[in-house]
Amino acid sequence: AQSVTQLDSQVPVFEEAPVELRCNYSSSVSVYLFWYVQYPNQGLQLLLKYLSGSTLVKGINGFEAEFNKSQTSFHLRKPSVHISDTAEYFCAVSEKTSYDKVIFGPGTSLSVIP
Amino acid sequence: DTEVTQTPKHLVMGMTNKKSLKCEQHMGHRAMYWYKQKAKKPPELMFVYSYEKLSINESVPSRFSPECPNSSLLNLHLHALQPEDSALYLCASSLGPFRSGNTIYFGEGSWLTVV
């Protein structure tokens, strides 16, 4: 079965600084990978996803992620964060051999400091 | 329209009550989901409906009973819940269920408190 690890539970960063949120996964088969964001008291919103092809994926709000198969990683980056990026970020994985059963990592709380 | 609508937004119920959470989408999606999310935790999958049939039940206690009356609606019937069932219940949907990496669209959730 697949699993997802997010190494940093909390990441504080100053406004306009770059940020990287780390995600590693484990699976015995090929996977689809996702990053979702959850703002306070809201549902989850897709930032970006990797299905196949180019390993660099661009998403909404200036975020991008790079799929590294050898390191089984899918780290999320943004070159310059804003206060409005303060939220919980979840990395998620779905095995290609199963239903769209998406398993979420434990989450990383990003706090942008003015 | 990429909206999944959930009602009610907040629900307080006693342990002997029977209540229901409702979810609706009009995106033509054929897969619908219920997730449970505790504070500061990731969502946990409860049920998956595929073409209006229950395809995945993640060993959820029988006090939670899902129902999919048609392709646009998903209900979660609640009966004899425990205080530890208090959580945010998220409904979601995707275009198709099968091995395709479809984007899952989430509603804003129903906050459930069991007293």
Short mmCIF file of C-alpha atoms in Angstrom, two decimals:
data_model
loop_
_atom_site.label_atom_id
_atom_site.label_comp_id
_atom_site.label_asym_id
_atom_site.label_seq_id
_atom_site.Cartn_x
_atom_site.Cartn_y
_atom_site.Cartn_z
CA ALA A 1 0.00 0.00 0.00
CA GLN A 2 1.08 3.53 -0.65
CA SER A 3 2.15 6.00 2.02
CA VAL A 4 3.18 9.64 2.13
CA THR A 5 5.64 11.43 4.39
CA GLN A 6 5.89 15.16 4.87
CA LEU A 7 9.05 15.76 6.84
CA ASP A 8 8.18 19.22 8.13
CA SER A 9 5.05 19.63 10.20
CA GLN A 10 5.48 23.42 10.44
CA VAL A 11 7.36 25.81 8.18
CA PRO A 12 7.62 29.49 9.11
CA VAL A 13 8.92 31.77 6.37
CA PHE A 14 9.16 35.51 5.88
CA GLU A 15 7.02 37.22 3.28
CA GLU A 16 8.64 37.34 -0.20
CA ALA A 17 11.12 34.62 0.74
CA PRO A 18 11.25 31.31 -1.16
CA VAL A 19 9.83 28.15 0.36
CA GLU A 20 10.11 24.41 -0.23
CA LEU A 21 7.72 21.90 1.33
CA ARG A 22 9.01 18.37 1.23
CA CYS A 23 7.10 15.24 0.33
CA ASN A 24 8.26 11.64 -0.02
CA TYR A 25 6.13 8.68 -0.93
CA SER A 26 6.32 4.93 -0.87
CA SER A 27 4.60 2.62 -3.33
CA SER A 28 5.32 -0.62 -5.14
CA VAL A 29 3.61 0.59 -8.32
CA SER A 30 3.44 3.75 -10.39
CA VAL A 31 1.61 6.62 -8.78
CA TYR A 32 -0.09 9.90 -9.40
CA LEU A 33 0.99 12.70 -7.07
CA PHE A 34 -0.90 15.74 -5.85
CA TRP A 35 -0.50 18.81 -3.68
CA TYR A 36 -3.61 20.20 -2.02
CA VAL A 37 -3.96 23.35 0.08
CA GLN A 38 -6.44 23.89 2.89
CA TYR A 39 -7.08 27.42 4.10
CA PRO A 40 -8.52 27.81 7.62
CA ASN A 41 -12.07 26.51 7.95
CA GLN A 42 -12.27 25.51 4.30
CA GLY A 43 -12.14 22.37 2.19
CA LEU A 44 -9.13 21.27 0.16
CA GLN A 45 -8.14 22.81 -3.16
CA LEU A 46 -5.83 21.25 -5.73
CA LEU A 47 -2.59 23.17 -6.29
CA LEU A 48 -1.06 20.87 -8.87
CA LYS A 49 -0.69 17.24 -9.86
CA TYR A 50 1.76 14.96 -11.61
CA LEU A 51 0.34 12.29 -13.88
CA SER A 52 3.14 11.64 -16.38
CA GLY A 53 5.54 13.41 -18.69
CA SER A 54 7.57 16.42 -17.63
CA THR A 55 8.77 16.06 -14.07
CA LEU A 56 8.36 19.79 -13.36
CA VAL A 57 4.74 20.64 -12.76
CA LYS A 58 3.38 24.15 -12.48
CA GLY A 59 0.25 24.88 -10.51
CA ILE A 60 -1.91 27.70 -9.32
CA ASN A 61 -0.81 30.68 -7.24
CA GLY A 62 2.80 30.47 -8.46
CA PHE A 63 3.54 27.05 -6.99
CA GLU A 64 5.50 24.33 -8.74
CA ALA A 65 6.67 20.84 -7.84
CA GLU A 66 9.24 18.44 -9.18
CA PHE A 67 8.76 14.69 -9.37
CA ASN A 68 11.91 12.70 -8.66
CA LYS A 69 11.32 9.00 -9.23
CA SER A 70 14.69 7.83 -7.95
CA GLN A 71 14.25 9.68 -4.67
CA THR A 72 10.48 9.05 -4.57
CA SER A 73 9.93 12.72 -3.85
CA PHE A 74 7.53 15.42 -4.96
CA HIS A 75 8.65 18.64 -3.28
CA LEU A 76 6.57 21.82 -3.59
CA ARG A 77 8.25 25.19 -4.15
CA LYS A 78 7.37 28.84 -4.49
CA PRO A 79 9.98 31.51 -5.22
CA SER A 80 8.27 34.28 -3.23
CA VAL A 81 5.50 33.70 -0.69
CA HIS A 82 2.69 36.02 0.32
CA ILE A 83 0.75 36.34 3.55
CA SER A 84 -2.20 34.74 1.78
CA ASP A 85 -0.20 31.52 1.33
CA THR A 86 -0.54 30.80 5.04
CA ALA A 87 -2.38 27.47 5.09
CA GLU A 88 -2.05 23.71 5.55
CA TYR A 89 -0.48 21.88 2.61
CA PHE A 90 -1.09 18.21 1.95
CA CYS A 91 0.87 15.98 -0.37
CA ALA A 92 -1.15 13.06 -1.67
CA VAL A 93 -0.64 9.91 -3.71
CA SER A 94 -2.88 7.65 -5.73
CA GLU A 95 -1.72 4.33 -7.10
CA LYS A 96 -2.29 3.83 -10.82
CA THR A 97 -3.60 0.33 -10.22
CA SER A 98 -6.47 1.38 -7.98
CA TYR A 99 -9.51 3.54 -7.90
CA ASP A 100 -8.98 7.26 -7.40
CA LYS A 101 -8.23 6.45 -3.77
CA VAL A 102 -6.09 9.36 -2.74
CA ILE A 103 -4.03 8.97 0.41
CA PHE A 104 -2.89 12.15 2.12
CA GLY A 105 0.31 12.90 3.96
CA PRO A 106 0.19 14.35 7.48
CA GLY A 107 0.36 17.93 6.22
CA THR A 108 2.71 20.89 6.55
CA SER A 109 1.52 24.09 8.15
CA LEU A 110 3.02 27.04 6.29
CA SER A 111 3.09 30.31 8.22
CA VAL A 112 4.14 33.42 6.33
CA ILE A 113 5.57 36.10 8.59
CA PRO A 114 5.13 39.77 7.61
CA ASP B 1 -18.86 25.21 -12.13
CA THR B 2 -16.41 23.24 -9.99
CA GLU B 3 -18.44 23.26 -6.83
CA VAL B 4 -19.27 20.58 -4.32
CA THR B 5 -21.93 21.81 -1.93
CA GLN B 6 -22.34 20.39 1.55
CA THR B 7 -25.11 20.94 4.06
CA PRO B 8 -25.32 21.67 6.89
CA LYS B 9 -22.09 23.54 7.55
CA HIS B 10 -22.40 22.89 11.28
CA LEU B 11 -24.26 20.13 13.11
CA VAL B 12 -24.51 19.38 16.81
CA MET B 13 -26.14 16.10 17.73
CA GLY B 14 -26.63 13.93 20.76
CA MET B 15 -25.45 10.36 20.92
CA THR B 16 -28.98 9.01 20.46
CA ASN B 17 -29.90 11.27 17.55
CA LYS B 18 -30.25 10.39 13.89
CA LYS B 19 -29.07 13.02 11.43
CA SER B 20 -27.78 13.23 7.87
CA LEU B 21 -25.10 15.13 6.01
CA LYS B 22 -25.83 16.02 2.41
CA CYS B 23 -23.59 16.63 -0.57
CA GLU B 24 -24.37 17.75 -4.11
CA GLN B 25 -22.37 18.29 -7.28
CA HIS B 26 -23.46 19.21 -10.80
CA MET B 27 -20.19 18.62 -12.63
CA GLY B 28 -21.24 15.30 -14.12
CA HIS B 29 -18.78 13.49 -11.89
CA ARG B 30 -19.33 9.75 -11.48
CA ALA B 31 -17.23 9.19 -8.36
CA MET B 32 -18.10 10.66 -4.98
CA TYR B 33 -16.33 10.37 -1.66
CA TRP B 34 -16.70 10.92 2.06
CA TYR B 35 -13.62 11.88 4.05
CA LYS B 36 -13.30 12.51 7.79
CA GLN B 37 -10.83 15.08 9.06
CA LYS B 38 -9.85 15.64 12.67
CA ALA B 39 -8.17 18.86 13.74
CA LYS B 40 -4.57 19.23 12.55
CA LYS B 41 -4.79 15.89 10.72
CA PRO B 42 -5.09 14.90 7.06
CA PRO B 43 -8.41 13.76 5.61
CA GLU B 44 -9.10 10.05 6.01
CA LEU B 45 -11.06 8.24 3.34
CA MET B 46 -14.32 6.69 4.53
CA PHE B 47 -16.34 5.72 1.45
CA VAL B 48 -16.10 5.84 -2.33
CA TYR B 49 -19.09 5.64 -4.66
CA SER B 50 -18.47 4.83 -8.28
CA TYR B 51 -21.37 5.17 -10.72
CA GLU B 52 -23.73 5.33 -7.72
CA LYS B 53 -22.49 2.04 -6.29
CA LEU B 54 -20.45 1.73 -3.12
CA SER B 55 -16.98 0.66 -4.23
CA ILE B 56 -14.82 1.30 -1.17
CA ASN B 57 -15.70 1.17 2.53
CA GLU B 58 -12.62 1.78 4.63
CA SER B 59 -13.89 -0.35 7.52
CA VAL B 60 -16.07 2.46 8.76
CA PRO B 61 -18.33 1.65 11.78
CA SER B 62 -21.93 0.92 10.88
CA ARG B 63 -23.14 3.99 12.75
CA PHE B 64 -22.11 5.80 9.56
CA SER B 65 -24.31 4.82 6.61
CA PRO B 66 -23.67 6.29 3.16
CA GLU B 67 -26.25 6.63 0.45
CA CYS B 68 -26.03 7.76 -3.17
CA PRO B 69 -29.58 8.43 -4.44
CA ASN B 70 -28.37 9.58 -7.85
CA SER B 71 -25.22 10.67 -9.62
CA SER B 72 -25.38 14.20 -8.18
CA LEU B 73 -26.21 13.48 -4.55
CA LEU B 74 -24.40 11.80 -1.70
CA ASN B 75 -25.69 11.45 1.85
CA LEU B 76 -24.09 10.30 5.06
CA HIS B 77 -26.60 9.05 7.63
CA LEU B 78 -25.49 9.28 11.25
CA HIS B 79 -26.89 7.27 14.14
CA ALA B 80 -25.70 6.57 17.67
CA LEU B 81 -22.46 8.45 17.21
CA GLN B 82 -19.78 8.84 19.84
CA PRO B 83 -18.06 12.05 20.95
CA GLU B 84 -14.88 10.89 19.21
CA ASP B 85 -16.77 11.06 15.90
CA SER B 86 -16.73 14.84 16.17
CA ALA B 87 -14.81 16.07 13.13
CA LEU B 88 -14.99 17.85 9.80
CA TYR B 89 -16.69 15.64 7.23
CA LEU B 90 -15.63 16.38 3.68
CA CYS B 91 -17.50 15.35 0.59
CA ALA B 92 -15.63 15.19 -2.70
CA SER B 93 -16.14 14.15 -6.29
CA SER B 94 -14.12 13.35 -9.39
CA LEU B 95 -14.87 12.87 -13.05
CA GLY B 96 -14.21 9.17 -13.09
CA PRO B 97 -13.02 6.66 -10.58
CA PHE B 98 -10.73 4.40 -12.44
CA ARG B 99 -6.93 4.66 -12.36
CA SER B 100 -6.89 7.97 -14.11
CA GLY B 101 -5.49 10.48 -11.68
CA ASN B 102 -8.63 12.58 -11.84
CA THR B 103 -8.67 15.70 -9.75
CA ILE B 104 -10.77 15.30 -6.64
CA TYR B 105 -12.88 18.37 -5.88
CA PHE B 106 -13.75 18.96 -2.25
CA GLY B 107 -16.64 20.70 -0.59
CA GLU B 108 -16.06 23.01 2.35
CA GLY B 109 -17.15 20.36 4.79
CA SER B 110 -19.68 19.84 7.54
CA TRP B 111 -18.47 20.42 11.08
CA LEU B 112 -19.99 17.73 13.30
CA THR B 113 -20.03 17.90 17.08
CA VAL B 114 -21.38 14.94 19.04
CA VAL B 115 -22.41 15.73 22.60
#
